[in-house]
CSV table of C-alpha atoms in Angstrom, one decimal:
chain,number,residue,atom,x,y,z
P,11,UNK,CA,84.8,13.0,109.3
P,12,UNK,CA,87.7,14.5,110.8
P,13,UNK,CA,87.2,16.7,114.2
P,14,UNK,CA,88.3,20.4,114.6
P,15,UNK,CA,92.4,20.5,114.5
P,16,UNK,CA,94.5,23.7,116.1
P,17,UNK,CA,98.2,23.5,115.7
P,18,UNK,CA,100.3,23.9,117.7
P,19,UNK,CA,99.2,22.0,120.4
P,20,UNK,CA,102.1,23.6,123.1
P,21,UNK,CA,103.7,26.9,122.6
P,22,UNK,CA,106.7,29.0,124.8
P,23,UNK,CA,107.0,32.5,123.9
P,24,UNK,CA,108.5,35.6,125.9
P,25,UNK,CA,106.8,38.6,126.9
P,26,UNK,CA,106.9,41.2,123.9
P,27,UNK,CA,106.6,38.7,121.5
P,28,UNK,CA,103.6,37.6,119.3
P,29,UNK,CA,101.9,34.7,118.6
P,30,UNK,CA,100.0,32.7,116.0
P,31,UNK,CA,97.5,30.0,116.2
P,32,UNK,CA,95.8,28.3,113.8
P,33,UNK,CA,92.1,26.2,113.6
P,34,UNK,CA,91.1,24.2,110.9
P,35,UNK,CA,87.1,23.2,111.0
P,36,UNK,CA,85.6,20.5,110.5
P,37,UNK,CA,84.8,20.2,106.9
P,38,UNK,CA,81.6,22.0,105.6
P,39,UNK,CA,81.4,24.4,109.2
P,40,UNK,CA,82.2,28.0,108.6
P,41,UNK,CA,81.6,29.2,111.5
P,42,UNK,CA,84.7,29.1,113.8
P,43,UNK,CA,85.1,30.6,117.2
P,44,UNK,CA,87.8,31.0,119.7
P,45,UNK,CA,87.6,31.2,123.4
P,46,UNK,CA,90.5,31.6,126.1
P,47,UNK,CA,90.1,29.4,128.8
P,48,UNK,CA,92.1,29.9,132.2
P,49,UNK,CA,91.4,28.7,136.2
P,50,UNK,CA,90.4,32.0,136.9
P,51,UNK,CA,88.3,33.5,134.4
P,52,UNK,CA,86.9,30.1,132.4
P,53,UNK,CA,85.9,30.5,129.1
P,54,UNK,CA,86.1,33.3,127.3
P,55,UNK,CA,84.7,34.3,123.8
P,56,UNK,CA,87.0,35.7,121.7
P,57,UNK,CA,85.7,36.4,119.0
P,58,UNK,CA,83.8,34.4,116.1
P,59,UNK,CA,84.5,34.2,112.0
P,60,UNK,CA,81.7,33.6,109.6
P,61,UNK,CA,82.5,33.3,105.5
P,62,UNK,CA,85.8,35.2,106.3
P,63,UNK,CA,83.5,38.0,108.1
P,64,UNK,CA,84.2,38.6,112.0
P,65,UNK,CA,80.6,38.5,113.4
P,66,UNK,CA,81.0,39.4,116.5
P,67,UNK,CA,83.8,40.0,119.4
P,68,UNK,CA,84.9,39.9,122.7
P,69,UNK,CA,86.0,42.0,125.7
P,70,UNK,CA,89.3,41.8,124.5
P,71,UNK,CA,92.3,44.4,123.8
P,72,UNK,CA,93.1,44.9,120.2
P,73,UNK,CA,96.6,42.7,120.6
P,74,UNK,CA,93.9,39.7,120.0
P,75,UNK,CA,93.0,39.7,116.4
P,76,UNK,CA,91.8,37.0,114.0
P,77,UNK,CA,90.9,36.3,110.1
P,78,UNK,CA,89.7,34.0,108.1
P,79,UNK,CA,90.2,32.3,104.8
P,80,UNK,CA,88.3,30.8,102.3
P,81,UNK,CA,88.6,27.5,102.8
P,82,UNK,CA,87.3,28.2,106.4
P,83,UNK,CA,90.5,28.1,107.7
P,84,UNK,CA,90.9,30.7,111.1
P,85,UNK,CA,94.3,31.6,112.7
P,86,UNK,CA,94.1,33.5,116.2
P,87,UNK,CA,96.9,36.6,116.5
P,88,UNK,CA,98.5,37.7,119.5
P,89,UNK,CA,100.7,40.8,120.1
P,90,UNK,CA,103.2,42.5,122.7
P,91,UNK,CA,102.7,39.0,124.8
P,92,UNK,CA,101.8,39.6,128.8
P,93,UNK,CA,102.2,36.9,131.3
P,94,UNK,CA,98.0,36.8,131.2
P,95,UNK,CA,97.7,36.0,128.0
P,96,UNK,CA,99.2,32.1,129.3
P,97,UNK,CA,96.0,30.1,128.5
P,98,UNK,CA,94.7,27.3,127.0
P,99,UNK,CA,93.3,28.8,123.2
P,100,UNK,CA,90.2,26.6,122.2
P,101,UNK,CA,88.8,26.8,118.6
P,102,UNK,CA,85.4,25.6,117.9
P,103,UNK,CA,83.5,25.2,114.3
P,104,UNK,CA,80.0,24.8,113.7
P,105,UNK,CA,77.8,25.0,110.5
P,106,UNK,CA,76.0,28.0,110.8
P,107,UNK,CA,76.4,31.3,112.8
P,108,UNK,CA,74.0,33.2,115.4
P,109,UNK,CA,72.4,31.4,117.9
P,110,UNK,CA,71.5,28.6,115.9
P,111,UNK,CA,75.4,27.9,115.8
P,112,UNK,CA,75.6,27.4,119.2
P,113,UNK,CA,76.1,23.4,118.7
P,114,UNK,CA,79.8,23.8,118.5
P,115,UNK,CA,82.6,21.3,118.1
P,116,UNK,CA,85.9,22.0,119.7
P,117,UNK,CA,89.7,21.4,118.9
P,118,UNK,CA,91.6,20.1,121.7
P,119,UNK,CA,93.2,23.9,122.1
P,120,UNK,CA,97.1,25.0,121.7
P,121,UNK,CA,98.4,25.8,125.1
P,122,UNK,CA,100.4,28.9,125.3
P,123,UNK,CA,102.7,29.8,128.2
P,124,UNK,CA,104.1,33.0,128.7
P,125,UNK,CA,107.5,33.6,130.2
I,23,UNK,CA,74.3,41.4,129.2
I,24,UNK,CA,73.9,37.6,128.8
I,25,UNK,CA,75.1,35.3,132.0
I,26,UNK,CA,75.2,31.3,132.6
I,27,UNK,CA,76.0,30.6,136.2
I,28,UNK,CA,76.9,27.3,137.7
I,29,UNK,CA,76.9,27.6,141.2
I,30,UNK,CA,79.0,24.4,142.3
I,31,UNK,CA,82.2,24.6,141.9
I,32,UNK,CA,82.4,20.7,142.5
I,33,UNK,CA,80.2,17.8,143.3
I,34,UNK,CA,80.7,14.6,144.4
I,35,UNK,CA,78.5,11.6,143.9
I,36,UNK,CA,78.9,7.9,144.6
I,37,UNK,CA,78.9,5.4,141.8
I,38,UNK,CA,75.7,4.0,140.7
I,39,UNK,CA,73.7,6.7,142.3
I,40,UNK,CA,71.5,9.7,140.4
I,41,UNK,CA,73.9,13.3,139.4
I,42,UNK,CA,72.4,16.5,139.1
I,43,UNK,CA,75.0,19.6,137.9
I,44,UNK,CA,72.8,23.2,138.4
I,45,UNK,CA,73.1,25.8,136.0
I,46,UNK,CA,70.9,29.3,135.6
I,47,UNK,CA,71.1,31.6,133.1
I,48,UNK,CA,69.9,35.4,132.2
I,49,UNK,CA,69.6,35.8,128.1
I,50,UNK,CA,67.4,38.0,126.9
I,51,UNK,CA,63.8,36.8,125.1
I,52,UNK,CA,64.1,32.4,123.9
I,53,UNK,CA,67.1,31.1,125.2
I,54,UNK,CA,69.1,28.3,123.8
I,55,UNK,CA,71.0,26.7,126.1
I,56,UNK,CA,73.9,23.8,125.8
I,57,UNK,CA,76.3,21.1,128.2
I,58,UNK,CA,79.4,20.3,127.1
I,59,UNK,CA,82.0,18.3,129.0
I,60,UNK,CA,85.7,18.5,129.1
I,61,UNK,CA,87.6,15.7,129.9
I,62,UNK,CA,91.7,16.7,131.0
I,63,UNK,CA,93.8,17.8,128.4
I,64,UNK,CA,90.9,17.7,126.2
I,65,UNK,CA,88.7,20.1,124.1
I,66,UNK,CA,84.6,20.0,125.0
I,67,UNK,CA,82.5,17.7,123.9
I,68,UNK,CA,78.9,18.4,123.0
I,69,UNK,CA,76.4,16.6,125.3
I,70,UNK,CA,73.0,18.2,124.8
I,71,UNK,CA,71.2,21.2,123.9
I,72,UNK,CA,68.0,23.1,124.1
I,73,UNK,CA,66.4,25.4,121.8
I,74,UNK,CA,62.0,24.8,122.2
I,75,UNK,CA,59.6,22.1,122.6
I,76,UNK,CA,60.2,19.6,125.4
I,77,UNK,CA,61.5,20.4,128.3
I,78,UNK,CA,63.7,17.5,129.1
I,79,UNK,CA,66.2,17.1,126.8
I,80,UNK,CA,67.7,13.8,126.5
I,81,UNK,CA,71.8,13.7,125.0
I,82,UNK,CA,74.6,11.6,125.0
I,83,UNK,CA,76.1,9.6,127.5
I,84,UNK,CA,72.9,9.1,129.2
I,85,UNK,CA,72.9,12.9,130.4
I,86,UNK,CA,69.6,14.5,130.1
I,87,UNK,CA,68.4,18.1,131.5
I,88,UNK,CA,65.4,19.3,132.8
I,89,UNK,CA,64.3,23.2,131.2
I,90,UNK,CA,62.5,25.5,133.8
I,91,UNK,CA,61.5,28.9,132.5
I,92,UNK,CA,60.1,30.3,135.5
I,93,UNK,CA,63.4,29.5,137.4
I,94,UNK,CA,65.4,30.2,134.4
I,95,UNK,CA,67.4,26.7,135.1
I,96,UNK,CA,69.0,23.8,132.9
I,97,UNK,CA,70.2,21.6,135.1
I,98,UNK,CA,71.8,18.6,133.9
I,99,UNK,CA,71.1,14.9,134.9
I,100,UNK,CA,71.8,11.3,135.3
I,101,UNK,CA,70.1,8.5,136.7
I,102,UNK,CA,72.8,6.5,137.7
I,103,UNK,CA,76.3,7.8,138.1
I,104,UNK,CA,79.8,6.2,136.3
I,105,UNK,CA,83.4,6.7,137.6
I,106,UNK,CA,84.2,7.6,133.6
I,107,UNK,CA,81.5,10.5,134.4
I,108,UNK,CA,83.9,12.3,136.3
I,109,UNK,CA,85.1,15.8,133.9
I,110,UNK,CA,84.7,19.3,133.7
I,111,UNK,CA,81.2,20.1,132.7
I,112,UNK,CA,80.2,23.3,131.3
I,113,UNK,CA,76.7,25.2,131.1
I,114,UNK,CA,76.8,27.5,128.1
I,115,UNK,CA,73.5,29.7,126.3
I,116,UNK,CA,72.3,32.6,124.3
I,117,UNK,CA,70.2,34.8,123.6
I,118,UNK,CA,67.7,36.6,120.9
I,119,UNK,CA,69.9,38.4,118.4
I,120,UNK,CA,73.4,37.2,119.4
I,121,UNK,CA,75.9,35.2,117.8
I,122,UNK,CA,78.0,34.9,121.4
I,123,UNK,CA,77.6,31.8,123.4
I,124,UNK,CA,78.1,32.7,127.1
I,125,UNK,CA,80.2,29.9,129.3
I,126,UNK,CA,79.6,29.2,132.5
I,127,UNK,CA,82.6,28.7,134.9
I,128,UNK,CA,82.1,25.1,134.6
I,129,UNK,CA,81.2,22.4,137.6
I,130,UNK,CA,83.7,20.0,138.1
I,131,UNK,CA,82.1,16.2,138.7
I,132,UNK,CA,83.7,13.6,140.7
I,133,UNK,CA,82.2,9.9,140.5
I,134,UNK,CA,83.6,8.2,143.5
I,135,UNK,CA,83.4,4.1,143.5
């Protein structure tokens, strides 16, 4: 069965720009989730997609958004680019949501650098 | 607010002898709690998780981790240590009612031969 896939894998932007990332899950999750992971802050929750539905989000600013499709598909959006927003973007996928979802299975995560 | 805390930073251990990475946590009511590993350049890996019953909990790798509710702890263990041990390992739970899984700042492991 093949694992959780986020593409790119390595992105350059400028500050001001935006971004887009994409997750596919392994098949049959629909639960995806994606976290930011930097040295100083470790991972954070972004925010979490069930059946195309956002369940539940972070302590992030609006310029983070998400969605969805059908086929379980997520992509990650970010706006007006800031230096802080150079991370390491991980996506996980699991089968079911709520705490019970917690078993996750994570992509290898599209590192984005901010210049 | 839900909290996992890992309060190494980094531990060292010789090869062949027993590992133990210390996590705590604060969830509110059952918590289920979870290790993961990440190895450089890598997403994490799943190594074990608790939700009820025993309170060791036995995963892969050889990894295991010991529940205690009265000193709201999962620390994770290993009886004998392998240089291919040595990652990023991450202490993550949750709570009643919430879909958010709360990381840990993670423990980095180093296996020296």
């Amino acid at each position: 069965k093949a694992g959780v896939t986020q593409t790119p894998r390595y992105l350059i932007k400028t500050r001001g720009q935006q971004v887009t990332l994409s997750c596919s899950p392994i098949s049959g999750h629909r639960s995806v989730s994606w976290y930011q992971q930097t040295p100083g802050q470790g991972l954070q929750f972004l925010f979490e997609y069930f059946s195309e539905t956002q369940r539940n989000k972070g302590n992030f600013p609006g310029r983070f958004s998400g969605r969805q499709f059908s086929n379980s598909r997520s992509e990650m959006n970010v706006s007006t680019l800031e230096l802080g927003d150079s991370a390491l973007y991980l996506c996980a996928s699991s089968r079911i949501s709520g705490r019970q979802g917690g078993e996750q299975y994570f992509g290898p995560g599209t590192r984005l650098t901010v210049t | 607010a839900q909290s996992v805390a890992q309060p190494e930073d980094q531990v060292n251990v010789a090869e062949g002898n027993p590992l133990t990475v210390k996590c705590t946590y604060s969830v509110s009511g059952n918590p289920y709690l979870f290790w993961y590993v990440q190895y450089p350049n890598r997403g994490l890996q799943f190594l074990l998780k608790y939700i009820t019953g025993d309170n060791l909990v036995k995963g892969s790798y050889g990894f295991e981790a010991e529940f205690n509710k009265s000193q709201t702890s999962f620390h994770l263990k290993k009886p004998s240590a392998l240089v291919s041990d040595s990652a990023l390992y991450f202490c993550a739970g949750t709570g009643a009612g919430s879909y958010q899984l709360t990381f840990g700042k993670g423990t980095k492991l180093s296996v020296i031969p």
